Every structure is written in structure tokens, then in C-alpha cells.
Coordinates of C-alpha atoms in Angstrom, one line a residue:
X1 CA 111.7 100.4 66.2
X2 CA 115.2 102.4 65.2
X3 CA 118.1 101.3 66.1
X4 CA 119.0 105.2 67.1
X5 CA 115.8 105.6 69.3
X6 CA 116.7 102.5 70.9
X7 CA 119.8 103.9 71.9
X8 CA 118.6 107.5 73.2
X9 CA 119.8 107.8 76.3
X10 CA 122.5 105.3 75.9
X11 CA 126.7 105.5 75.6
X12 CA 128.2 103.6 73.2
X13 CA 130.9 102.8 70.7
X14 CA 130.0 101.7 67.1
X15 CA 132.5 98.8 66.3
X16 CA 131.2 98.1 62.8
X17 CA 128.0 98.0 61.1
X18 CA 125.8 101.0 60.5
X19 CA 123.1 102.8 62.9
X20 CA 120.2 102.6 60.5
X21 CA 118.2 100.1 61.3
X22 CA 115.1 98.4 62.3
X23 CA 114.7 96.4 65.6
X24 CA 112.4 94.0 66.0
X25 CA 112.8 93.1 69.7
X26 CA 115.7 93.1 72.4
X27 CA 116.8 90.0 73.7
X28 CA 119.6 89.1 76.5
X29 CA 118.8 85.0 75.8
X30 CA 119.9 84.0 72.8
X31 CA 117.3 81.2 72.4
X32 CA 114.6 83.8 72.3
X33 CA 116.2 85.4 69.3
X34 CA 114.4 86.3 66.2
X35 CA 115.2 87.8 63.0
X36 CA 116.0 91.7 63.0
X37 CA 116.5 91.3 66.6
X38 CA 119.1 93.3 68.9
X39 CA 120.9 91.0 71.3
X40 CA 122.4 92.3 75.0
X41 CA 125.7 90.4 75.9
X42 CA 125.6 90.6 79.7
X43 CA 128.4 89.3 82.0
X44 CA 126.8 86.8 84.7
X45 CA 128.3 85.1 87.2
X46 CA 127.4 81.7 85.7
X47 CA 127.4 82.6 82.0
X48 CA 128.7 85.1 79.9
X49 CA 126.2 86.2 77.0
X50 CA 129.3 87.6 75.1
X51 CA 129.7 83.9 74.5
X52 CA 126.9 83.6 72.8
X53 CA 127.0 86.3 70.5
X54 CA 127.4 84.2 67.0
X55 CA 124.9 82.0 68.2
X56 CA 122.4 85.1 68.2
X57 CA 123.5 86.2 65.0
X58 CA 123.1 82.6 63.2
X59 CA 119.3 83.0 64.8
X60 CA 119.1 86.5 62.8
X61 CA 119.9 89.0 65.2
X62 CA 121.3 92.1 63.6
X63 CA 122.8 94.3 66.7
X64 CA 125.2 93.2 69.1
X65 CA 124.9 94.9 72.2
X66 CA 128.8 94.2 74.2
X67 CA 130.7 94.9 77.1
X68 CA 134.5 93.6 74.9
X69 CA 135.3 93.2 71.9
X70 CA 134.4 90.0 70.3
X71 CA 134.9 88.1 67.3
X72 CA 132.3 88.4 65.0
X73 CA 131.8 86.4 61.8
X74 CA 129.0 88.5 59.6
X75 CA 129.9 91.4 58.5
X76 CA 126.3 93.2 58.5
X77 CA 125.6 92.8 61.6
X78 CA 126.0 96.2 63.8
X79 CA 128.3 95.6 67.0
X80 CA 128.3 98.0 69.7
X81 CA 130.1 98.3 72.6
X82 CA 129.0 99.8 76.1
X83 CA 130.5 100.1 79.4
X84 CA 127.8 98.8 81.3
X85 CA 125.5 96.3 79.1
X86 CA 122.7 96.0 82.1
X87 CA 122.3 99.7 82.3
X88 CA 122.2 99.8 78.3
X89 CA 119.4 96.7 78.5
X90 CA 117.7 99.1 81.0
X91 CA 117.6 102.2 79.1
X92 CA 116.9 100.2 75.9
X93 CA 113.6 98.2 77.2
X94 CA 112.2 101.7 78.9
X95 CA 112.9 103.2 75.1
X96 CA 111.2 100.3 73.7
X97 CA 108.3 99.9 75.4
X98 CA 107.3 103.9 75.8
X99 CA 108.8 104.8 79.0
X100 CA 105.8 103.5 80.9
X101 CA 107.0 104.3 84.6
X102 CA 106.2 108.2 83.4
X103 CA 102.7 107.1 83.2
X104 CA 103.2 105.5 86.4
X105 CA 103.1 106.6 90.5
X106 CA 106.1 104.0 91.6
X107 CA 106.3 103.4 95.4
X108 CA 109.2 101.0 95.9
X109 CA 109.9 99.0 99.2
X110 CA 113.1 97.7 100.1
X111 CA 114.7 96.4 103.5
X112 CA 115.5 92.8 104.3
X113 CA 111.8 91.5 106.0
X114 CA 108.9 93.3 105.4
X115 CA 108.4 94.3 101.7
X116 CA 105.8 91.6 100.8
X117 CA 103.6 92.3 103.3
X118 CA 104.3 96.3 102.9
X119 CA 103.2 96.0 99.3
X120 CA 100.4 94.5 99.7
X121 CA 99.1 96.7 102.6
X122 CA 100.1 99.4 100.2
X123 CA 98.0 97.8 97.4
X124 CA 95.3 97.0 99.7
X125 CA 95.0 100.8 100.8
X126 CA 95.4 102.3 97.5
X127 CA 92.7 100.2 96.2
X128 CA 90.0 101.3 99.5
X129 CA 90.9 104.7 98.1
X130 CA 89.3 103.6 94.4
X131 CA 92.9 103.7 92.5
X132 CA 94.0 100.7 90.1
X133 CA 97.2 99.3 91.5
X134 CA 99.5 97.3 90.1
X135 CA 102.0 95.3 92.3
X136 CA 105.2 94.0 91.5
X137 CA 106.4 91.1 94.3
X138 CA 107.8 87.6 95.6
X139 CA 104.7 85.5 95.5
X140 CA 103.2 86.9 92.7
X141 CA 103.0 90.5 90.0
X142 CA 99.3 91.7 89.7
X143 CA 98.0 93.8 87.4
X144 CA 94.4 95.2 89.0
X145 CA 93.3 91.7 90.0
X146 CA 94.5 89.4 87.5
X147 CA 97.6 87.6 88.7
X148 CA 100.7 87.1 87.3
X149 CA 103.3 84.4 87.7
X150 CA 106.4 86.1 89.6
X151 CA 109.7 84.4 88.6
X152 CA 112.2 86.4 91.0
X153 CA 111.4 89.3 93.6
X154 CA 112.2 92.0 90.6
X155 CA 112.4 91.1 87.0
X156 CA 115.0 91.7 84.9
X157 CA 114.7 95.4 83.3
X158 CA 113.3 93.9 79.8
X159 CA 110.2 91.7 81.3
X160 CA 110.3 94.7 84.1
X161 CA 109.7 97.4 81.7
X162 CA 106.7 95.3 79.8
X163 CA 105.3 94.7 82.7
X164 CA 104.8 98.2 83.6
X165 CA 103.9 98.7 80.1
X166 CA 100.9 96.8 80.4
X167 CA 100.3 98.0 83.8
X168 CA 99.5 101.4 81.8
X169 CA 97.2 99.6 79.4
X170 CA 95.5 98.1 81.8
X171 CA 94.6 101.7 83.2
X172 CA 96.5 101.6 86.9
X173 CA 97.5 104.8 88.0
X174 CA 100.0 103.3 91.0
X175 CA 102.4 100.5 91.0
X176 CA 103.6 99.0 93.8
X177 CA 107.0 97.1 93.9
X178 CA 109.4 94.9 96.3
X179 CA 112.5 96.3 95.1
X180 CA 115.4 94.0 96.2
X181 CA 119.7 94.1 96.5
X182 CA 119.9 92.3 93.6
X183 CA 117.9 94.1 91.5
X184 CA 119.4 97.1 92.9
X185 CA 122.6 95.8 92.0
X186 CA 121.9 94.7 88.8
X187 CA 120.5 98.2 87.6
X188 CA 117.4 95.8 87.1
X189 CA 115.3 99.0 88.1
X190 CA 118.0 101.5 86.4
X191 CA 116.2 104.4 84.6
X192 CA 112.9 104.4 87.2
X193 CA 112.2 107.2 89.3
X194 CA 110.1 106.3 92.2
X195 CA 107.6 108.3 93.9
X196 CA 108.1 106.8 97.1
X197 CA 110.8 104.7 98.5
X198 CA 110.5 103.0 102.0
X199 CA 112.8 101.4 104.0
X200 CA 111.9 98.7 106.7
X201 CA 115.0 97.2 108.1
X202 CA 118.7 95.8 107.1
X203 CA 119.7 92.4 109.0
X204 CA 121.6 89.5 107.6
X205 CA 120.8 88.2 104.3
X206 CA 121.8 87.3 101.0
X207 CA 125.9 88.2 102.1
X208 CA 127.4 85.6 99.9
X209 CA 126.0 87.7 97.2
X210 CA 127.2 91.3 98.4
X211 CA 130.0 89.8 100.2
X212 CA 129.5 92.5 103.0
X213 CA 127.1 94.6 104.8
X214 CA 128.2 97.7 103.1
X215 CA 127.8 96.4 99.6
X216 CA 124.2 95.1 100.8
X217 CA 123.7 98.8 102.4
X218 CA 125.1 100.7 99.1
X219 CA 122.8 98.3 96.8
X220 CA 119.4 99.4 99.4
X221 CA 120.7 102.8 99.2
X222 CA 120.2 103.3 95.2
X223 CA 116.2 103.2 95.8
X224 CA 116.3 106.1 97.9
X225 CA 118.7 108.0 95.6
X226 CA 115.9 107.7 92.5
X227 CA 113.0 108.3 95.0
X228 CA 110.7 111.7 95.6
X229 CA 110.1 111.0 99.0
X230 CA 111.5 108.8 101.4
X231 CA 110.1 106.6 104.3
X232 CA 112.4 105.7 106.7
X233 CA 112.3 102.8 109.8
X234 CA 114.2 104.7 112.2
X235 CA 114.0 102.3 114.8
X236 CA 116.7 100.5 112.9
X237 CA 120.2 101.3 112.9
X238 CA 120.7 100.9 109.6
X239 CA 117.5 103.1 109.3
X240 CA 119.5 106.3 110.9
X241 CA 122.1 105.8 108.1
X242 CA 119.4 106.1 105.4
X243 CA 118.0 109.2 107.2
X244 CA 121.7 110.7 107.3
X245 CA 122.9 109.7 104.0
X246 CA 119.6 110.8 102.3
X247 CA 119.4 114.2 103.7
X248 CA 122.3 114.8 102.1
X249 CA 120.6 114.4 99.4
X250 CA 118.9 117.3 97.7
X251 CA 115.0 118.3 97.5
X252 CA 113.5 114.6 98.8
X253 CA 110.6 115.2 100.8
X254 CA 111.9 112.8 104.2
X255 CA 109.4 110.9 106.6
X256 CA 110.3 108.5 109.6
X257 CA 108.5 105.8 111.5
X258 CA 109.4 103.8 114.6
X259 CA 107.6 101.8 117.8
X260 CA 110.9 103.0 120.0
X261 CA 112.3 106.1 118.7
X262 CA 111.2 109.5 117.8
X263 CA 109.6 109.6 114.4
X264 CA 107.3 111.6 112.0
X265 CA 104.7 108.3 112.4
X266 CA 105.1 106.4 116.4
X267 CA 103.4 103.4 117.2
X268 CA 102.4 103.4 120.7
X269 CA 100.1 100.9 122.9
X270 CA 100.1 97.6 120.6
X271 CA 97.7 95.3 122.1
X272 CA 97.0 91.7 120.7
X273 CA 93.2 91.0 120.9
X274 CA 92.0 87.6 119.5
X275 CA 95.2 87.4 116.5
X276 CA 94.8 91.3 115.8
X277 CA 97.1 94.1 116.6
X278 CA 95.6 97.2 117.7
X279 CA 97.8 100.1 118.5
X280 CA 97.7 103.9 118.3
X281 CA 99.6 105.8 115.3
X282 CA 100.5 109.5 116.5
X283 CA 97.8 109.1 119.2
X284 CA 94.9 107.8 116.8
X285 CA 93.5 104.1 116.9
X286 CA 94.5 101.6 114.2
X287 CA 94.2 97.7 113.4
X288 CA 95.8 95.3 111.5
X289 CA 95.0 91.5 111.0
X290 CA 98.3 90.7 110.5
X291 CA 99.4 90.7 114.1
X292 CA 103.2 91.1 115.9
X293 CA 105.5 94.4 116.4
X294 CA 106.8 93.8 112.6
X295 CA 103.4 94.1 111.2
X296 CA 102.9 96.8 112.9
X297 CA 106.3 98.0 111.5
X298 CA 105.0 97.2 108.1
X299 CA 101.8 98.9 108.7
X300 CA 103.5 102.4 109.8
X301 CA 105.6 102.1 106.6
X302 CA 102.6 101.8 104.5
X303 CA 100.6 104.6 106.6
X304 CA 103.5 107.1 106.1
X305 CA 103.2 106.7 102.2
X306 CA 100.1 107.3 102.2
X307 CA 100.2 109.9 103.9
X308 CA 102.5 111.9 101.8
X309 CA 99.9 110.7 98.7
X310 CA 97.2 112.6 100.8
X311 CA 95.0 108.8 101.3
X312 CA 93.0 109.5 104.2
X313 CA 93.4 107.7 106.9
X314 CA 90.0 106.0 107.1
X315 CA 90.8 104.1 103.9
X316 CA 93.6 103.1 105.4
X317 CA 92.5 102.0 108.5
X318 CA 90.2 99.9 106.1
X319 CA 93.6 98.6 103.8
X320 CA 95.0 97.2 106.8
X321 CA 91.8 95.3 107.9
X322 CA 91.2 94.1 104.2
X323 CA 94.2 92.4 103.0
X324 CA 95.5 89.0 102.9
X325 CA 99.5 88.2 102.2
X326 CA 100.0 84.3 101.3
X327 CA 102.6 82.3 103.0
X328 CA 102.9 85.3 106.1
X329 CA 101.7 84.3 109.3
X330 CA 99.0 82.4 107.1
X331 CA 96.8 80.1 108.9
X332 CA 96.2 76.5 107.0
X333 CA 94.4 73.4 108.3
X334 CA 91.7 74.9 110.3
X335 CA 88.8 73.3 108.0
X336 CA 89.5 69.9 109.5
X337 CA 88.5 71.1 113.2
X338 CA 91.7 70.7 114.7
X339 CA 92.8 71.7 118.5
X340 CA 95.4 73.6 117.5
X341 CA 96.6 75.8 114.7
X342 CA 98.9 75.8 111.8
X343 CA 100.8 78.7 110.8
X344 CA 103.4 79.1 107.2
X345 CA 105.6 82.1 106.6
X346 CA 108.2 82.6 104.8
X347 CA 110.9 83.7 107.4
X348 CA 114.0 82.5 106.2
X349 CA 116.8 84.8 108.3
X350 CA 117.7 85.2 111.7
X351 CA 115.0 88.0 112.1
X352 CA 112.4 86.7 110.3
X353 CA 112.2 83.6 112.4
X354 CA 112.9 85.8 115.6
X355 CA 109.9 88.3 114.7
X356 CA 107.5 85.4 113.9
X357 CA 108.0 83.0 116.8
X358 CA 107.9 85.9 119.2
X359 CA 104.4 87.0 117.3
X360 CA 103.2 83.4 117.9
X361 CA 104.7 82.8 121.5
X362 CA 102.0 86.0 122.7
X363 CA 99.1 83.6 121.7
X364 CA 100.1 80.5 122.3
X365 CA 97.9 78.7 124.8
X366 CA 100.2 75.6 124.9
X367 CA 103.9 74.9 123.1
X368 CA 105.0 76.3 120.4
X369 CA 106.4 74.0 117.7
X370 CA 108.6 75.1 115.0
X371 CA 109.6 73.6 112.0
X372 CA 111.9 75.1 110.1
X373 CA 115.5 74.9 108.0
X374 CA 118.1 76.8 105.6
X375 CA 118.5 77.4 102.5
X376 CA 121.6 75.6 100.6
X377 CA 124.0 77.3 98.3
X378 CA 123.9 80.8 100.3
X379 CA 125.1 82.2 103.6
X380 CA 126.2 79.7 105.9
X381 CA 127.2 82.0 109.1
X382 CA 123.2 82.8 109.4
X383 CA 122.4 79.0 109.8
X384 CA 123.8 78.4 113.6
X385 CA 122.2 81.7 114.5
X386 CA 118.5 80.4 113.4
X387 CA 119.4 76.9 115.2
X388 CA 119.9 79.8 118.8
X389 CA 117.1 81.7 118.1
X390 CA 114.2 78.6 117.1
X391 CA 115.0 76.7 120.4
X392 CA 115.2 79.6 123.0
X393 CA 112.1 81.0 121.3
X394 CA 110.0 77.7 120.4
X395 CA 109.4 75.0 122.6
X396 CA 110.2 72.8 120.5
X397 CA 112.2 73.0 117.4
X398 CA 112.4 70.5 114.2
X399 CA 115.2 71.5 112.2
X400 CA 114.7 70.2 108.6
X401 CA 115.6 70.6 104.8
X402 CA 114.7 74.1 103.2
X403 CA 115.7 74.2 99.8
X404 CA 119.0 72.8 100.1
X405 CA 120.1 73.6 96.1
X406 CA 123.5 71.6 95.3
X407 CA 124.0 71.4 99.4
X408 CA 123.5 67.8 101.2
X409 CA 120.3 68.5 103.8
X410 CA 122.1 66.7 106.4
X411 CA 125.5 69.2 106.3
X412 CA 123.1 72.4 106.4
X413 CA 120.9 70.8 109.4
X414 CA 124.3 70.3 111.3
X415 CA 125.2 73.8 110.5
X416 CA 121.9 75.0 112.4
X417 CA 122.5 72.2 114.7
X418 CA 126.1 73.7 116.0
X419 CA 124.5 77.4 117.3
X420 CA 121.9 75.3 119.4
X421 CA 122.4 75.6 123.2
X422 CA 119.5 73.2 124.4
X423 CA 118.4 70.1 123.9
X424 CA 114.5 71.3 122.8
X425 CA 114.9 70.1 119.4
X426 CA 115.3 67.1 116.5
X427 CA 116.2 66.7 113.5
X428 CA 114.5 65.1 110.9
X429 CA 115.8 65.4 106.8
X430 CA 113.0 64.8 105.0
X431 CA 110.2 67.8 105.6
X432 CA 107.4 66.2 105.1
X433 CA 108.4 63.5 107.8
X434 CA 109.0 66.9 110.3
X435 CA 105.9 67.9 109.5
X436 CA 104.2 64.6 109.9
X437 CA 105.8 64.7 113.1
X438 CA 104.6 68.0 114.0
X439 CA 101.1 67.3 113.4
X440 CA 101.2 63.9 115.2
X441 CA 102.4 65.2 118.5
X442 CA 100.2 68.5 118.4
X443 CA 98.0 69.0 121.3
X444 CA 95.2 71.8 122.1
X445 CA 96.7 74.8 122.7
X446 CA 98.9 74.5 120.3
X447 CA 100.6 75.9 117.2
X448 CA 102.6 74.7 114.8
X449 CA 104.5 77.6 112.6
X450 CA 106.4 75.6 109.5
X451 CA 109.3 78.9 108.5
X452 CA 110.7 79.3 105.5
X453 CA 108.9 77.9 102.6
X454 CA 105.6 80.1 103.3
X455 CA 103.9 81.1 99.7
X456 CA 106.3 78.8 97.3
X457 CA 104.8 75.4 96.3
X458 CA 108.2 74.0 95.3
X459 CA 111.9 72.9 96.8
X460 CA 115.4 73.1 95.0
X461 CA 117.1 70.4 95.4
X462 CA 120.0 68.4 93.7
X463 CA 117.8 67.0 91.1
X464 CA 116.3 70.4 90.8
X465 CA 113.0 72.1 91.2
X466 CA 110.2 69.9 92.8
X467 CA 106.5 70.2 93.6
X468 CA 106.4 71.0 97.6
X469 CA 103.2 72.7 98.4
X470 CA 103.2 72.9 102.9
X471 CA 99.1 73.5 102.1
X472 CA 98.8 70.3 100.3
X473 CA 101.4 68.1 102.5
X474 CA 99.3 69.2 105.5
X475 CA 96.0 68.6 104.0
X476 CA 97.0 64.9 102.7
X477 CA 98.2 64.6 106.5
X478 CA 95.4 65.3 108.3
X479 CA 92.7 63.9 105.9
X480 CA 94.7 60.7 106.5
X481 CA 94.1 61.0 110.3
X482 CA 90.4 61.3 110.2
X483 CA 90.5 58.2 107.8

């Protein structure tokens, strides 16, 4: 491709070299590079790609993409230098590729809890109604049916961009995204308009990133800036800010939900009947099988963009009996005939673990066991507040190691350990021996919810990544019991 159709759209200096060329491929990794390649220095907060330039050039890249000035030995290589080098990488890939979200209905979630489950009721609905959805998420990117492995929530704009590309290829007409802070941040998603942007809720996460709610709010914010329409969980507070700050905000069509408050779409008589959650939308009858208020949270998000897509709501009601979300509120174990059940999600905050063990707790026939820990390496002040919340809402709370990075297992577990108020717990390092435990003292009635690791089949620690697969450990437990 050109070098000057690469750029369209983009502000830039030209340090040296000249603008007529042919590029072969972008790269921001200099190991990836190739001959005739252009190479993105970006500024990380480990590395610094601008190091790196001369190393890309010695692997045959011919532009230099910068943020400063740098020393550069060749003297036919093209350096140019940009204010912002992630919104250049942005605008670049979208060039490259064909601008393939223009071809594309994007609906975007974003919100602390909620968006994996969202995007898959969305998927699930928009497929009942006969359209090809692609779906961009945690556990896994889709294209139609065939999965894809998903490195990060949202890729970086590059793999982002070909993604989508093939998305178009691949004939879907919708794609459906998590879009998190980070990415947000990162102008990972810079240059996409959305169709429809929802919001589900803000509550403490990821802070020793942003450093502060309001940098975690002004990252959310950005979805709804590049949206159509906008869905908005006005039953949170930080919900009622999105509703202000977007109507200020000129021709976005606006739609609320809430269980509490007055909203466009109101929940109303939620009733748990044998692990599903019926309740009424706006008067008329609905069911999910993914039960608790949050779901049903979830489930009003995804019925209020579908509703401004015109979906009717019989396909819907269908999309949220239809649809299966790995690692949430998933139930493992039950082929060996057990007396009680086995529950993994992924709740890893203070609200997640609050919203799942008070789903659980309304049918639970017996205790409630929990099993749960904290990530290492991010926001400490959230750990005592999970250690509060497992032992005054379980019955019994293990407190174990959850991906604890660079951290030492035991100093996090103490952490949880100093916001506990009762003595309904233990603490055992090693996660498979708390889950061993788990199982062991389990009796009928029962159920045992491991938090936190729910659809990954790996754990960071010091030495680094490591198989950890809870569907496995459990299965290897129990098959040794009925030895």
C-alpha cells in the first residue's frame, strides 16, 4: 500500500526521507518486522518502541512512525513524527485494512461487570433474528461460529482492525464488542463509530491503572462520545452522569434501563424458579437462564439495543433462553452425581463477588462455600473489601491465590484477610488444596461458587503463566473420590 494513503487521516511531521513509498505491513513489534515494512514507536509503560527503532530498520523496515526525535542511522529510511503514535497506529490499521467497521453495525459494551455476558446475550439475540454476528470479548473473539483465541478484552487497534476485516469477509453484518478502560485509553478503538454504546455499571476496578475514578469514568465516557445511540444503567450513579454528560451531546438517540429507578426499559417482579429469572420488562414477561438481579441488568441492556435495531421481542425472549457464557455462574461437576453443585465465575471485584454470592445465597438449600482470592500486581484497597463481603455473604469463605503476578500469595491473602469481621473463613495458599477442601467438606444442599478465575485455564504467577484449568482440577478431584 502507499505510504500517503496510509497516512490519510493522519498529522504528521516529515523528519527525513521521502513520502513515496510502498508499505508492506505495519508493525508496532519490532520482531515482527519485515522488509518494506512501516514500524509504530509507541511509548509503554514497560517499554518504549522508540528504543527499538534501529533494530526495526536493521530487519528492513523503511518508515518510522515516532512520538521524538530519534537517532537514526540509514539515511533512506522515512522518519515521521506524530503527536500521538496510538491514534496514528489506529488511523493507519483502519486505512490499511479498508476501513472495515463501515461495513460493520458496531454495538459496544462497556461498564465494570457485565459486558461478557451482555455480548453474548447480544450475540445470541442477533443470531435468533438470522443476522451473522461477530463478537469481540474476554474469553474468546468469534467470527459466526468459529472461535478465535482472545489475548486481552480489546486488541490493540492493528490485530483489532484485521479482525473486523475478516469479520466483513466472513459476511457478518453486526459485531459485537466488550470495549474496556484500557482500550478506551489507549485509543485501541480510536477511528470506530459505534452504533450502539451501553453502559452497565462503574464500581472499583483496575484504579492502579487510571489512578482515579474520574480517569476510569473519562476513559468509559469516550464509547459513548463515538456512539449513535446510547444505553444507559440508570440505576447506577455513575449511570446518571453518562445520561447527563451525554445529553449534552448532540443528535444521539438516548435509552435508559433500571430494576429501581425510572427508565425507558424497567424490570419489575424478578422471580427465581428452579435457577431461572423470570421478571417482567415494561409490563411484558421475560426469562433468562442466567439467573440473579445483574443478569437481569445484563438482560435489559441487551433488550434496549435491540430495541433501537427494531429485533422483535420474541427473538429476544429466545436470545436470552439460548445462550451459554463460560466461566459465569457456570455449573461444572454435575456428571459425577454429586449432592451438591459447583459453580465458576469470573467475579474478581467487590461487586462481582457481591452480585454472585447473593444470586447463589437465593438457591441455596444448605451453606454456601466460597472460594475465592485477588489478583497480585493491581489494586490493593479492593482486597479487604472482598475478604468483608465473602464472609458476611458466604457461609463459609476460603481465601486463596488468584493470579498473584510478581506478588507473594500469602501478602495478598492477608490483605483480604485484614477487611474480614468474622471468623467464617480459612486460608489456604495453594488453590487447588482450597478447592480440594471445598469439595471434601461439601454436603447436600450445598454449593460451592470458586470466584475469580471463571473461563481462564491458566494462573500468573512468579514463574509466569501456568496451566490452571478449575474444570479439570475439579474433575481429577472427584474422579479420585469415586476411585
Amino acid at each position: 500500500m502507499k505510504l500517503l494513503d496510509l497516512l490519510n487521516g493522519v498529522s504528521y511531521q516529515l523528519l527525513s526521507g521521502e513520502l513515496e513509498k510502498e508499505i508492506n505491513n505495519i508493525q508496532y513489534d519490532s520482531r515482527k518486522i519485515e522488509v518494506d515494512d512501516l514500524f509504530v514507536c509507541l511509548t509503554g509503560f514497560e517499554v518504549d518502541g522508540h528504543n527499538y527503532a534501529n533494530k526495526a530498520i536493521e530487519a528492513g523496515a523503511k518508515v518510522i512512525i515516532c512520538e521524538k526525535n530519534i537517532d537514526i542511522k540509514e539515511n533512506d529510511v522515512t522518519v515521521l513524527l506524530v503527536k500521538e503514535g496510538r491514534k496514528a497506529l489506529a488511523l493507519m490499521a483502519a486505512n490499511y485494512y479498508g476501513h472495515p467497521t463501515r461495513k460493520l453495525k458496531l454495538i459496544g459494551v462497556t461498564g465494570t461487570n457485565g459486558k461478557t455476558t451482555t455480548v453474548y446475550l447480544l450475540k445470541s439475540m442477533l443470531e435468533k433474528a438470522g443476522k451473522k454476528v461477530g463478537l469481540v470479548g474476554t474469553i474468546a473473539n468469534y467470527i459466526g461460529d468459529t472461535k478465535i483465541k482472545s489475548e486481552r478484552t480489546t486488541p490493540e487497534s492493528l490485530e483489532l482492525q484485521k479482525l473486523f476485516k475478516d469479520m466483513v469477509e466472513a459476511d457478518c453484518e453486526y459485531c459485537v464488542m466488550e470495549v474496556s478502560s484500557h482500550s478506551l485509553y489507549l485509543d485501541r478503538v480510536y477511528g470506530c463509530e459505534f452504533e450502539i454504546g451501553i453502559f452497565t455499571n462503574l464500581t472499583r476496578d483496575h484504579l492502579d491503572f487510571h489512578k482515579s475514578f474520574d480517569n476510569y469514568y473519562d476513559a468509559k465516557f469516550k464509547l459513548f462520545q463515538r456512539s449513535k445511540s446510547c444505553v444507559i444503567n440508570v440505576d447506577d450513579d455513575f449511570g446518571y452522569r453518562v445520561l447527563r454528560d451525554v445529553e449534552k451531546l448532540d443528535n444521539k438517540e438516548i435509552k435508559t434501563y433500571s430494576i429501581k429507578n425510572e427508565s425507558d426499559f424497567k424490570a419489575s417482579d424478578l422471580m427465581l424458579k428452579e435457577g431461572d429469572i423470570h421478571f417482567r420488562i415494561n409490563g411484558e414477561e421475560f426469562n433468562s437462564v442466567l439467573p440473579g438481579e445483574y443478569n437481569v441488568y445484563n438482560a435489559l441492556g441487551a433488550v434496549g439495543a435491540m430495541s433501537i435495531l427494531g429485533i422483535d421481542k420474541e427473538l429476544m425472549r429466545k436470545g436470552l433462553l439460548d445462550v451459554v457464557v463460560p466461566g459465569r455462574c457456570e455449573r461444572i461437576g454435575y456428571k459425577y452425581d454429586i449432592p451438591y453443585d459447583i459453580i465458576i465465575d469470573f467475579a474478581h471485584t467487590p461487586d462481582g463477588l457481591k452480585n454472585i454470592l447473593e444470586t447463589l445465597k437465593g438457591f441455596t438449600k444448605n451453606r454456601l462455600i466460597a472460594v475465592y482470592g485477588c489478583g497480585g500486581d493491581r489494586d490493593k484497597v479492593k482486597r479487604a473489601e472482598l475478604g468483608r463481603i465473602g464472609t458476611e455473604l458466604a457461609d463459609l469463605a476460603i481465601i486463596t491465590s488468584d493470579n498473584p503476578r510478581e506478588e507473594d500469595p500469602m501478602v495478598i491473602i492477608k490483605e483480604i484477610v485484614a477487611g474480614i469481621k468474622k471468623s467464617n473463613y480459612l486460608a489456604i495458599e495453594n488453590r487447588v488444596e482450597a478447592i480440594k477442601l471445598a469439595l471434601g467438606m461439601a454436603e447436600e444442599g450445598d454449593v460451592i461458587v470458586l470466584a475469580g478465575k471463571g473461563h481462564e485455564n491458566y494462573q500468573i504467577v512468579n514463574e509466569g503463566v501456568i496451566h490452571f484449568d478449575e474444570r479439570e482440577i475439579v474433575d481429577d478431584i472427584l474422579a479420585n473420590k469415586k476411585k
